[in-house]
PDB file of C-alpha atoms and ligand atoms in Angstrom:
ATOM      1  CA  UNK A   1     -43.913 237.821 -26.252  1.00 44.00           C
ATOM      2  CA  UNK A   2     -42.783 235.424 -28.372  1.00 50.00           C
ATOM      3  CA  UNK A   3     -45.373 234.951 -31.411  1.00 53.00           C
ATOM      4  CA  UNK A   4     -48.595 235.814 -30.613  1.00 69.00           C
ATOM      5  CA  UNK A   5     -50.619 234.107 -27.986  1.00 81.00           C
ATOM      6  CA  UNK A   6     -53.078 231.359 -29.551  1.00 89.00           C
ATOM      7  CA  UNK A   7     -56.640 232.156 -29.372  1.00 93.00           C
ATOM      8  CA  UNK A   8     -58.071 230.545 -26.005  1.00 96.00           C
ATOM      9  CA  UNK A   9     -61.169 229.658 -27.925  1.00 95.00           C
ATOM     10  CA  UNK A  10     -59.328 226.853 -30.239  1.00 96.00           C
ATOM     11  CA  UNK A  11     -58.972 224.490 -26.479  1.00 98.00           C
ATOM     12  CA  UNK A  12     -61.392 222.516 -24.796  1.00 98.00           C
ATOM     13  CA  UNK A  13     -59.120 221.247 -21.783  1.00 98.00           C
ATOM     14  CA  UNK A  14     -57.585 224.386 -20.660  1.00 98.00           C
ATOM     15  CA  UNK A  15     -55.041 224.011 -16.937  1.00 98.00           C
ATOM     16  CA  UNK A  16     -54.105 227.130 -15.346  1.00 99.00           C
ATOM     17  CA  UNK A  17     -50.790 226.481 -13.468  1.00 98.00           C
ATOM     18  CA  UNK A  18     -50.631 228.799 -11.499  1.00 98.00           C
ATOM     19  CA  UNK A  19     -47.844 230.289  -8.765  1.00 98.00           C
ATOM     20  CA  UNK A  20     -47.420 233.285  -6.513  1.00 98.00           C
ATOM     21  CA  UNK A  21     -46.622 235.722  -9.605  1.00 98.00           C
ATOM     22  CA  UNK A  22     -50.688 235.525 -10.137  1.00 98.00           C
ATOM     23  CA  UNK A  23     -51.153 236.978  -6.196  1.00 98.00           C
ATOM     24  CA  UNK A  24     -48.250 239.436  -6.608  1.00 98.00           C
ATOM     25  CA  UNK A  25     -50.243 242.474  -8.455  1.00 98.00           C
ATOM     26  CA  UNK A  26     -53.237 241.910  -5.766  1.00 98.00           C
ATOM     27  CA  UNK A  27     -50.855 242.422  -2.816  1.00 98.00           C
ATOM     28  CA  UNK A  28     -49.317 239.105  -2.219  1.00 98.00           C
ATOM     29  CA  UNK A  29     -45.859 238.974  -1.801  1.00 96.00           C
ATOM     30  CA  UNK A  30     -44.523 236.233  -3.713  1.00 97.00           C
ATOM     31  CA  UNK A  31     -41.553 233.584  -2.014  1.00 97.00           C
ATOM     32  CA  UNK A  32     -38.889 234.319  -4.691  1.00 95.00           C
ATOM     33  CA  UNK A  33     -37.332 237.580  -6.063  1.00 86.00           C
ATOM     34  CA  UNK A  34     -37.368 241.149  -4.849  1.00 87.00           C
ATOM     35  CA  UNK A  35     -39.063 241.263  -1.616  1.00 91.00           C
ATOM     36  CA  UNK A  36     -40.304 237.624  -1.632  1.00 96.00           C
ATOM     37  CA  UNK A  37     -41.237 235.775   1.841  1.00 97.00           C
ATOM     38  CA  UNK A  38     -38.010 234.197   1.467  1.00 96.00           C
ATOM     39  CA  UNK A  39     -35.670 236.517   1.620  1.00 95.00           C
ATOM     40  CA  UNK A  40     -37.509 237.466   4.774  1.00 95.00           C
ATOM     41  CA  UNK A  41     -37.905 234.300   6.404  1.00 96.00           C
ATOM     42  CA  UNK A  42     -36.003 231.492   7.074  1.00 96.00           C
ATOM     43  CA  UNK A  43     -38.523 228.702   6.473  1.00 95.00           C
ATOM     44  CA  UNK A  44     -36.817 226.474   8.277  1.00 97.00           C
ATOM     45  CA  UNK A  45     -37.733 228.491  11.260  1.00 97.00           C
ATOM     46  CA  UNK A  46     -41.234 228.734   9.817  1.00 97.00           C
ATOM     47  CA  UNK A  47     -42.504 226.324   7.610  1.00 97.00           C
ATOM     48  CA  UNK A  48     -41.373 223.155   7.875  1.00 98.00           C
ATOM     49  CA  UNK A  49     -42.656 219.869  10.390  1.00 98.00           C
ATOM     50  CA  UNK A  50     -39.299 220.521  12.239  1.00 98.00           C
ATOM     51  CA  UNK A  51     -40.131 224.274  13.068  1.00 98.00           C
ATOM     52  CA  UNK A  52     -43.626 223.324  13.717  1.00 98.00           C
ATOM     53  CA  UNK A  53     -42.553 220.493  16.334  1.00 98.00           C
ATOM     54  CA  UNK A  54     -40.280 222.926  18.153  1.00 98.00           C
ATOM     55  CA  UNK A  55     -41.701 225.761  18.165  1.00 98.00           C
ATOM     56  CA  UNK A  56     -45.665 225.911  17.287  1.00 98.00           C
ATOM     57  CA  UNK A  57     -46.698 228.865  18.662  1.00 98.00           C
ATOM     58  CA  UNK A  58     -43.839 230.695  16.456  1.00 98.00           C
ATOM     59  CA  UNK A  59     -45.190 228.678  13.340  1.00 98.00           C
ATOM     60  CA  UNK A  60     -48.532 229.941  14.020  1.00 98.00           C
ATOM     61  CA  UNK A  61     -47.777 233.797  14.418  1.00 98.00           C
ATOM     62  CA  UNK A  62     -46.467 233.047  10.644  1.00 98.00           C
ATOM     63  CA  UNK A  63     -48.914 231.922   9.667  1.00 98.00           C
ATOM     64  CA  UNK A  64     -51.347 234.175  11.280  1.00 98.00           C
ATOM     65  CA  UNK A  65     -49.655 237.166   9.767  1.00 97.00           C
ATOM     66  CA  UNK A  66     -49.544 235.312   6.322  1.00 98.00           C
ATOM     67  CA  UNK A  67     -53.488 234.879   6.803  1.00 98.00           C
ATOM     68  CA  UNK A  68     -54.117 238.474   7.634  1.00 98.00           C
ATOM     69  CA  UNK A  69     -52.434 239.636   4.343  1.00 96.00           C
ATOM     70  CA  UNK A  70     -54.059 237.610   2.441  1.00 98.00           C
ATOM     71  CA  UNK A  71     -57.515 238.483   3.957  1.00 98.00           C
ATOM     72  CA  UNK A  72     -56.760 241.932   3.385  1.00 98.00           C
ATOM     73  CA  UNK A  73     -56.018 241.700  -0.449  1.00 98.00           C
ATOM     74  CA  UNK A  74     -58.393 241.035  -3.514  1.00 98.00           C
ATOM     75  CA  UNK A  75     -58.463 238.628  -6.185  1.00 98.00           C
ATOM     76  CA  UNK A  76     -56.921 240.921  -9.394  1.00 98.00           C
ATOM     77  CA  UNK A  77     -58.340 240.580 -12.904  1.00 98.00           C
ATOM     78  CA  UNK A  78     -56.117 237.730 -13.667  1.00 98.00           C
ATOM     79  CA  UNK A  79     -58.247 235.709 -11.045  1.00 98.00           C
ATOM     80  CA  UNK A  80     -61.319 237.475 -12.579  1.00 98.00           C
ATOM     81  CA  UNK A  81     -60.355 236.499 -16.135  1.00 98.00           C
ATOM     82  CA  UNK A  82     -59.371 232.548 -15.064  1.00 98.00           C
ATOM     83  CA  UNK A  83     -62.532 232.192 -13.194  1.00 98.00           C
ATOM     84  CA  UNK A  84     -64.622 233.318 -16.020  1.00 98.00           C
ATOM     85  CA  UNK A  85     -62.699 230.957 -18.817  1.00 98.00           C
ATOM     86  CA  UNK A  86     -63.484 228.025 -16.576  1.00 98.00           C
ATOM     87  CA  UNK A  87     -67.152 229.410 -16.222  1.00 97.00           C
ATOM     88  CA  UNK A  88     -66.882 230.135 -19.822  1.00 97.00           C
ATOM     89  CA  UNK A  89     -65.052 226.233 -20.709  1.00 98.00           C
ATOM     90  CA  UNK A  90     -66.222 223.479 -18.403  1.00 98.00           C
ATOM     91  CA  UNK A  91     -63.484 221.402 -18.649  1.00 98.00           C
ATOM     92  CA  UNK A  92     -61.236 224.369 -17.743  1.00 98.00           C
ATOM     93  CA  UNK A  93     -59.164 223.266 -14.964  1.00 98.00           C
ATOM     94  CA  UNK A  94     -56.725 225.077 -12.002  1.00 99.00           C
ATOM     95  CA  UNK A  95     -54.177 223.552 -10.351  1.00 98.00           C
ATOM     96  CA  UNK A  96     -52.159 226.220  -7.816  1.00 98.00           C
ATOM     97  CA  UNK A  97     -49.121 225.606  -5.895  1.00 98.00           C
ATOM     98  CA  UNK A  98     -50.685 229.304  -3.757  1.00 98.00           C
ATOM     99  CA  UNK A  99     -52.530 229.067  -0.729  1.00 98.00           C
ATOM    100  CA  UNK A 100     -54.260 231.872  -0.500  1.00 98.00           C
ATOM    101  CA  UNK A 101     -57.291 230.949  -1.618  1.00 98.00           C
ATOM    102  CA  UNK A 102     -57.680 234.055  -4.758  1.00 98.00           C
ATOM    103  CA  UNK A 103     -58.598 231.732  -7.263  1.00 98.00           C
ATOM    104  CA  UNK A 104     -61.708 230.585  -5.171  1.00 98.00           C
ATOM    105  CA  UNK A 105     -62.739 233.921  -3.974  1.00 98.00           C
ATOM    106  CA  UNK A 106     -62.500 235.449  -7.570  1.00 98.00           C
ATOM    107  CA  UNK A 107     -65.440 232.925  -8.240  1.00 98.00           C
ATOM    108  CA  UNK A 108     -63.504 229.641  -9.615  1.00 98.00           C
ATOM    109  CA  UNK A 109     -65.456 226.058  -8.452  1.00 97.00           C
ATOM    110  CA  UNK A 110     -62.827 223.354  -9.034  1.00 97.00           C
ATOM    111  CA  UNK A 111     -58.961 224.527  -7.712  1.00 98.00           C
ATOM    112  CA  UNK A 112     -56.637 221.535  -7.194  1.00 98.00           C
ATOM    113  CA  UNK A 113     -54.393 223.114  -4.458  1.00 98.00           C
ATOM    114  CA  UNK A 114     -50.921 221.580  -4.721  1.00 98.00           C
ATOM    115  CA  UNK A 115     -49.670 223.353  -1.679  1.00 98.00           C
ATOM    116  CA  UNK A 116     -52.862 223.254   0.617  1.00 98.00           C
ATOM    117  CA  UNK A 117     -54.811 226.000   1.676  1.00 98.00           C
ATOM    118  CA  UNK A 118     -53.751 228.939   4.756  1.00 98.00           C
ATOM    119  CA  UNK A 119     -57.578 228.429   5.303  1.00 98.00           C
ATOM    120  CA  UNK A 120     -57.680 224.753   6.800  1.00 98.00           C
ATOM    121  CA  UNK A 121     -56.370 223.189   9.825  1.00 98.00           C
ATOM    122  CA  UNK A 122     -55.840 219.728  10.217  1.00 98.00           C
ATOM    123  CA  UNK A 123     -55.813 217.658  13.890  1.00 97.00           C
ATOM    124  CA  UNK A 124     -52.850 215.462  13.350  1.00 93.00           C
ATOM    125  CA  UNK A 125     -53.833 212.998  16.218  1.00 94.00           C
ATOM    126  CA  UNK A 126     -57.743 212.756  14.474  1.00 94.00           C
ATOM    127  CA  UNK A 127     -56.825 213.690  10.578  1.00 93.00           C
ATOM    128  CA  UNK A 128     -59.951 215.886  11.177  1.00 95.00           C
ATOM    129  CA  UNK A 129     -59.541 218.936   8.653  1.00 96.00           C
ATOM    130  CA  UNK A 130     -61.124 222.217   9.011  1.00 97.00           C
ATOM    131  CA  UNK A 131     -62.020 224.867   6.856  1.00 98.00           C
ATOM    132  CA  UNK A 132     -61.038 227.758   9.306  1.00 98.00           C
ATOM    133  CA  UNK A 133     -61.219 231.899   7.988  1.00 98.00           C
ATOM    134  CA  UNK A 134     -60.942 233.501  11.363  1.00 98.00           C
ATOM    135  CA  UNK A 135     -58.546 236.175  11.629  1.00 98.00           C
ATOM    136  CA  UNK A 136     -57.261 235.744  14.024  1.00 98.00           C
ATOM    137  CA  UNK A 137     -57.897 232.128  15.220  1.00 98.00           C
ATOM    138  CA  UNK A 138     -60.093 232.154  17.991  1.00 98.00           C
ATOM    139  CA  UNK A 139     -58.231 228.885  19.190  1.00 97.00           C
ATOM    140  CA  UNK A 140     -54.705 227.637  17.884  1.00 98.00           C
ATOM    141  CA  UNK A 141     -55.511 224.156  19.720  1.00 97.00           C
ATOM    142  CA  UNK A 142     -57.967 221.659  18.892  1.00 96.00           C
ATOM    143  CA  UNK A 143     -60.596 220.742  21.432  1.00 92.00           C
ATOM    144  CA  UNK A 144     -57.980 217.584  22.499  1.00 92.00           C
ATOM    145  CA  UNK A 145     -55.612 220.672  23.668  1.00 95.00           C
ATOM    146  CA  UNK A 146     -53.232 219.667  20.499  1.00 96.00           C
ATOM    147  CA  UNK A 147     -52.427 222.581  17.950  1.00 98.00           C
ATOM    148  CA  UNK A 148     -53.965 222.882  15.039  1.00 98.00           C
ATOM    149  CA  UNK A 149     -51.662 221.734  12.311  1.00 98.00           C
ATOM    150  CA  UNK A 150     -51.872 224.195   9.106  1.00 98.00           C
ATOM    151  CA  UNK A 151     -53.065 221.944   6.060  1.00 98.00           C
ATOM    152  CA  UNK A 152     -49.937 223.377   3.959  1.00 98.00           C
ATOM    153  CA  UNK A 153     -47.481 221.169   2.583  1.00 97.00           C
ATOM    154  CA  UNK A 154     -44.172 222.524   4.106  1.00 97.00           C
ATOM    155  CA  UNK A 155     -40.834 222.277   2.701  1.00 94.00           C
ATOM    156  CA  UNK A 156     -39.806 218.391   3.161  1.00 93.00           C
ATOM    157  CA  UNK A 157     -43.490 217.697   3.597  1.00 96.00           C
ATOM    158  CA  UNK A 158     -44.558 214.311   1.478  1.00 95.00           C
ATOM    159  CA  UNK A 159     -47.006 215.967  -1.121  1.00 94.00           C
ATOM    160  CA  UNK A 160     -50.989 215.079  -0.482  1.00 95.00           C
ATOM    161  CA  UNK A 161     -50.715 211.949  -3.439  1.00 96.00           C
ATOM    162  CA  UNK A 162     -54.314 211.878  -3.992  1.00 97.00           C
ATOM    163  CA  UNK A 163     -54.131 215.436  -4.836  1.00 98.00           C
ATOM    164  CA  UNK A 164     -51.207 214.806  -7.020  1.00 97.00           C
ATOM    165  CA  UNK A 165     -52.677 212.150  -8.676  1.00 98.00           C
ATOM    166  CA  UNK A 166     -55.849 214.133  -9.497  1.00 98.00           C
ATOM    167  CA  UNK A 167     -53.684 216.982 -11.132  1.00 98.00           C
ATOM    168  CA  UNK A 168     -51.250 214.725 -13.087  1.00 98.00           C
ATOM    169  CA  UNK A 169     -54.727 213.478 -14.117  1.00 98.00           C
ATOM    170  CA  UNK A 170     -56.026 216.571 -15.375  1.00 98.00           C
ATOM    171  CA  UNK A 171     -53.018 218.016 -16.979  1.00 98.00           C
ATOM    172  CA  UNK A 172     -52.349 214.567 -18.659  1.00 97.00           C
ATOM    173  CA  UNK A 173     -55.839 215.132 -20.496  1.00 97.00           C
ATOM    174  CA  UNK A 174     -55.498 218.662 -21.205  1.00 98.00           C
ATOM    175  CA  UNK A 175     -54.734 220.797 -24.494  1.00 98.00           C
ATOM    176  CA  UNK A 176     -53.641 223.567 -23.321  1.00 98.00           C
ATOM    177  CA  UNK A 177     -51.888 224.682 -20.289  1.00 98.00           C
ATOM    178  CA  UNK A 178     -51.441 228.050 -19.102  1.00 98.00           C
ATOM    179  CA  UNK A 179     -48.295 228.518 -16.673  1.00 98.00           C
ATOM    180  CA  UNK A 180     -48.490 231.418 -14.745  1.00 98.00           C
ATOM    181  CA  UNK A 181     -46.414 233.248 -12.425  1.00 98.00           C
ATOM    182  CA  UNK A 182     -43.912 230.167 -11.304  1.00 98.00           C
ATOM    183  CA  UNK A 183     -40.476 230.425 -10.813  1.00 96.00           C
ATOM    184  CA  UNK A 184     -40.508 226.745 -11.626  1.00 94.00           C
ATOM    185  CA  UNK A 185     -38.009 225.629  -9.141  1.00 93.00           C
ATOM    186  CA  UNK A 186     -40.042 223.391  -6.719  1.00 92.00           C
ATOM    187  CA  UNK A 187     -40.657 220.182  -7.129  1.00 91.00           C
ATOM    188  CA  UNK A 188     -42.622 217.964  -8.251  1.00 92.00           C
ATOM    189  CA  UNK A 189     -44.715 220.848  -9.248  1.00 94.00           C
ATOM    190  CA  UNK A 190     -42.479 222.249 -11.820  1.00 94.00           C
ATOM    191  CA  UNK A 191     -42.490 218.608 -13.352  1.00 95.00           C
ATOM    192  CA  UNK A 192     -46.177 219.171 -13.819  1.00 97.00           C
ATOM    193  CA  UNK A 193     -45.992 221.400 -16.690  1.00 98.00           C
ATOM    194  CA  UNK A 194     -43.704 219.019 -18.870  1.00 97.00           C
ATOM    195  CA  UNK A 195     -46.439 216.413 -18.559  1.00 98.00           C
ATOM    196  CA  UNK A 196     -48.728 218.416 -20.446  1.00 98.00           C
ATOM    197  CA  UNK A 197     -46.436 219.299 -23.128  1.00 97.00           C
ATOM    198  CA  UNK A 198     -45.174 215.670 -23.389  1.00 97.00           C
ATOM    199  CA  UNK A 199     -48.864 215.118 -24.013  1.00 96.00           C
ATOM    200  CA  UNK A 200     -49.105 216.850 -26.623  1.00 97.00           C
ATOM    201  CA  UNK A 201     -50.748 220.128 -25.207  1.00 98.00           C
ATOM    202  CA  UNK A 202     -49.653 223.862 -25.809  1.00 98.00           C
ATOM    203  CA  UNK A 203     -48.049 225.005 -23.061  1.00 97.00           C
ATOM    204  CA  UNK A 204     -48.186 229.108 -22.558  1.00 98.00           C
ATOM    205  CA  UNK A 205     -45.851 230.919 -20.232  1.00 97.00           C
ATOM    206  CA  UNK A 206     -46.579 234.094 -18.394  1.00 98.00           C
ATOM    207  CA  UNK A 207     -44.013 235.726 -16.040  1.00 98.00           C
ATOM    208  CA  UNK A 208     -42.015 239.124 -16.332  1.00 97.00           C
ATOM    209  CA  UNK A 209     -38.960 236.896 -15.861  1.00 97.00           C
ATOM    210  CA  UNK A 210     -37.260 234.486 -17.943  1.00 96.00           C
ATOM    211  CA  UNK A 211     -37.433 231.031 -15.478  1.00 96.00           C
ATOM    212  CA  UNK A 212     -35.521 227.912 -16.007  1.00 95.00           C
ATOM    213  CA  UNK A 213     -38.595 225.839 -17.501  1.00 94.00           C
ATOM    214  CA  UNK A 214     -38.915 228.732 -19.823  1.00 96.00           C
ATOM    215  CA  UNK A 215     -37.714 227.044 -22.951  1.00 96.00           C
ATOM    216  CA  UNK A 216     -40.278 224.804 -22.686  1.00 96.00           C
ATOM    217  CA  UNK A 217     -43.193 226.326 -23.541  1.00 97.00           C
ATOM    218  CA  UNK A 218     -44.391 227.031 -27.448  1.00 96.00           C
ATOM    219  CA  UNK A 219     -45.396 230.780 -26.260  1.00 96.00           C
ATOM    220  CA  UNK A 220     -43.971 232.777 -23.538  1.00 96.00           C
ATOM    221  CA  UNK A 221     -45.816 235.926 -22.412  1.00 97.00           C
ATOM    222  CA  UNK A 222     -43.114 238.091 -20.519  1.00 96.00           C
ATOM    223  CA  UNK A 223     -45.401 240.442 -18.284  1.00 97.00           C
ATOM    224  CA  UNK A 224     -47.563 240.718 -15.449  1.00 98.00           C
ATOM    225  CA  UNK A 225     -50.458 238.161 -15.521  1.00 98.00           C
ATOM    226  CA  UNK A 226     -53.207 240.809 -15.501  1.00 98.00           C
ATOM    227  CA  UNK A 227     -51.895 242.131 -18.693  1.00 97.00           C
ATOM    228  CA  UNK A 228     -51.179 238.842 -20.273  1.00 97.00           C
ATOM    229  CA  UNK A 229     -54.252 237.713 -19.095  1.00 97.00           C
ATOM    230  CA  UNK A 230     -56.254 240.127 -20.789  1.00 95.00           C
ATOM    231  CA  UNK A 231     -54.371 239.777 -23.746  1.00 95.00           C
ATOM    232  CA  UNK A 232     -55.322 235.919 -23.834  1.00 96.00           C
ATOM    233  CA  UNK A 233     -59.069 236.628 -23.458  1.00 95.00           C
ATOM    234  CA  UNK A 234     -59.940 239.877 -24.554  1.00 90.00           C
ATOM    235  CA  UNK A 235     -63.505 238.597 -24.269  1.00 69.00           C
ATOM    236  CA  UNK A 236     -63.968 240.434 -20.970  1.00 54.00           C
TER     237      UNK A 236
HETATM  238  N1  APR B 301     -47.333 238.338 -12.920  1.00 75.00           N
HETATM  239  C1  APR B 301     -46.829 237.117 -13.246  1.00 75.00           C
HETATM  240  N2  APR B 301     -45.732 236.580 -12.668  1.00 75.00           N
HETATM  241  C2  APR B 301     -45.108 237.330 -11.731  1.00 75.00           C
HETATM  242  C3  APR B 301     -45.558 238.605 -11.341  1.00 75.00           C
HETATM  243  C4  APR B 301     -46.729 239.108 -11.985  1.00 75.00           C
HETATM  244  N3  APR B 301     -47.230 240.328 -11.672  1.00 75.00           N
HETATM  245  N4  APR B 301     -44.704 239.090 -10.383  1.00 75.00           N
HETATM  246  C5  APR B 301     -43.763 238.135 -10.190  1.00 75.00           C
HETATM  247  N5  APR B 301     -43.996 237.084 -10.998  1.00 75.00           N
HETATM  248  C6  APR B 301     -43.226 235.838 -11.120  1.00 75.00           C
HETATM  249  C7  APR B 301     -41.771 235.938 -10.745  1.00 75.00           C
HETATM  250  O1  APR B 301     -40.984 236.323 -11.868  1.00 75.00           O
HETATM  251  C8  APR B 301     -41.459 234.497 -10.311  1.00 75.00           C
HETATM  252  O2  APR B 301     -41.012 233.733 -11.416  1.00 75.00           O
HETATM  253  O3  APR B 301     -43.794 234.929 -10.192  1.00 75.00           O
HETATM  254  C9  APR B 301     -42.806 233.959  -9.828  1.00 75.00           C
HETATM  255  C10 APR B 301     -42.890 233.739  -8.332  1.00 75.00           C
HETATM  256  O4  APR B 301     -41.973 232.719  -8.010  1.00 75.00           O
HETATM  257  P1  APR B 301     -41.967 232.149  -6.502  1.00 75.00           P
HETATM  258  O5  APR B 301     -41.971 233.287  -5.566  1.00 75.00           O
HETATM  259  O6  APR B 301     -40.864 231.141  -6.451  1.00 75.00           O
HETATM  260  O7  APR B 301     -43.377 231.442  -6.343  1.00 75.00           O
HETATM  261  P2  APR B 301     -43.797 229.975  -6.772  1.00 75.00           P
HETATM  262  O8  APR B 301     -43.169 229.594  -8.077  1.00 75.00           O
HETATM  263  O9  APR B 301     -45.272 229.913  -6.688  1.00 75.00           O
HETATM  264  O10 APR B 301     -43.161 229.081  -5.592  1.00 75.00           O
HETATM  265  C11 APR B 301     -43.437 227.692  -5.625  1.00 75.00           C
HETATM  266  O11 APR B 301     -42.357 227.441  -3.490  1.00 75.00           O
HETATM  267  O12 APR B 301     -42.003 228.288  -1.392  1.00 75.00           O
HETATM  268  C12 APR B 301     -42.680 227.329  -2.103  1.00 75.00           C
HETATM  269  O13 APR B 301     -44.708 226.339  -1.503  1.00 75.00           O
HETATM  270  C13 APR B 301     -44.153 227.535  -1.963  1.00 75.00           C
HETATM  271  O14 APR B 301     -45.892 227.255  -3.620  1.00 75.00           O
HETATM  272  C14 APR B 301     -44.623 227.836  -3.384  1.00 75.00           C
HETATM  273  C15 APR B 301     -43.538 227.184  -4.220  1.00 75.00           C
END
């Protein structure tokens, strides 16, 4: 750790950016890195409009399997601890490029979910979107006979803007930002982290690894973000 952490309690406007790293010690793989759904999967035959288009039913096994997983894992004390600083600090916010839905079922209100969610499905011929937690679907079609389109934003997907907006909002306003577990290579959600810092805000780091956005931050924490976690609030 470079330095030691700054004391949580000094911030009023606190952003947790946040990134597959925080679901890894509760079960999740992450998409990078030893073992990550990447080096599995092609996601062009998985997640992307393309593979979707062609081949739905394939997209949606995927997916299923990616929604069992997750439904089988817990929020970990880095959830825990995030959910209670925001309970703690009202203006605490959480913006997540994961879509697994953790930070919510560890107790946190307000998540800005970059990425969408693996629990809503969206009818692309009504823009009706569900919230939908069945394992496994009951239907994978709408009641028009279309498929359900996951509400993810897949590779080459145009982002969600109003969602972007709304996080460039709050991490424009914030004074500190936590980054955790990001490997900082997609875009434009790795850009989000700069904005804070360009701002003005302290920006923490916590990953094991060394990422290329590392040099950026004022304080990076190099472990696993339940450990750096409770490091940051000890309160618990
Ligand atoms: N605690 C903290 N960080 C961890 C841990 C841990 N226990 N284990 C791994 N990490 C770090 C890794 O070092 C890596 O830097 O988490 C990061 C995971 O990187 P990715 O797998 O690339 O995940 P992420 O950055 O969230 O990916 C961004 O890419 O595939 C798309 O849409 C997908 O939202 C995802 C986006």
């Amino acid at each position: 750790m470079n330095g030691d952490a700054p004391d949580l309690n000094q911030f009023k406007r606190i952003v947790f950016f946040t990134g597959a790293g925080l679901s890894a010690e509760s079960g999740i793989p992450t998409y990078r890195g030893q073992g990550g759904t990447w080096q599995r999967y092609n996601y062009e035959d998985y997640a992307c409009q393309r593979a979707f288009d062609r081949d739905p039913e394939k997209v949606w096994e995927f997916h299923e399997a990616r929604r069992a997983d997750a439904a089988g894992c817990e929020p970990n004390l880095a959830h825990r601890l995030i959910a209670e600083i925001a309970q703690a600090k009202p203006e605490t916010e959480i913006v997540t490029q994961n879509i697994d839905h953790m930070h919510q079922r560890a107790g946190a209100e307000r998540v800005i979910e970059l990425h969408g969610s693996l629990w809503r499905v969206r009818c692309d011929r009504t823009g009706l979107i569900e919230e939908n937690f069945d394992v496994p679907l009951k239907s994978r079609k709408t009641p028009y006979g279309d498929y359900w389109r996951p509400d993810l934003v897949w590779f080459e997907d145009p982002m969600n803007m109003e969602t972007i907006d709304e996080a460039v909002r709050v991490i424009q306003r914030c004074d500190c930002l936590v980054s955790i577990g990001t490997s900082g290579l997609v875009y434009p959600a790795a850009q989000l982290p700069m904005l804070a810092i360009a701002g003005g805000a302290v920006a923490i780091e916590i990953n094991p690894e060394e990422t290329p956005i590392s040099q950026s931050f004022a304080y990076t924490m190099r472990g696993p973000a339940t450990e750096m976690m409770r490091l940051l609030w000890p309160e618990a």
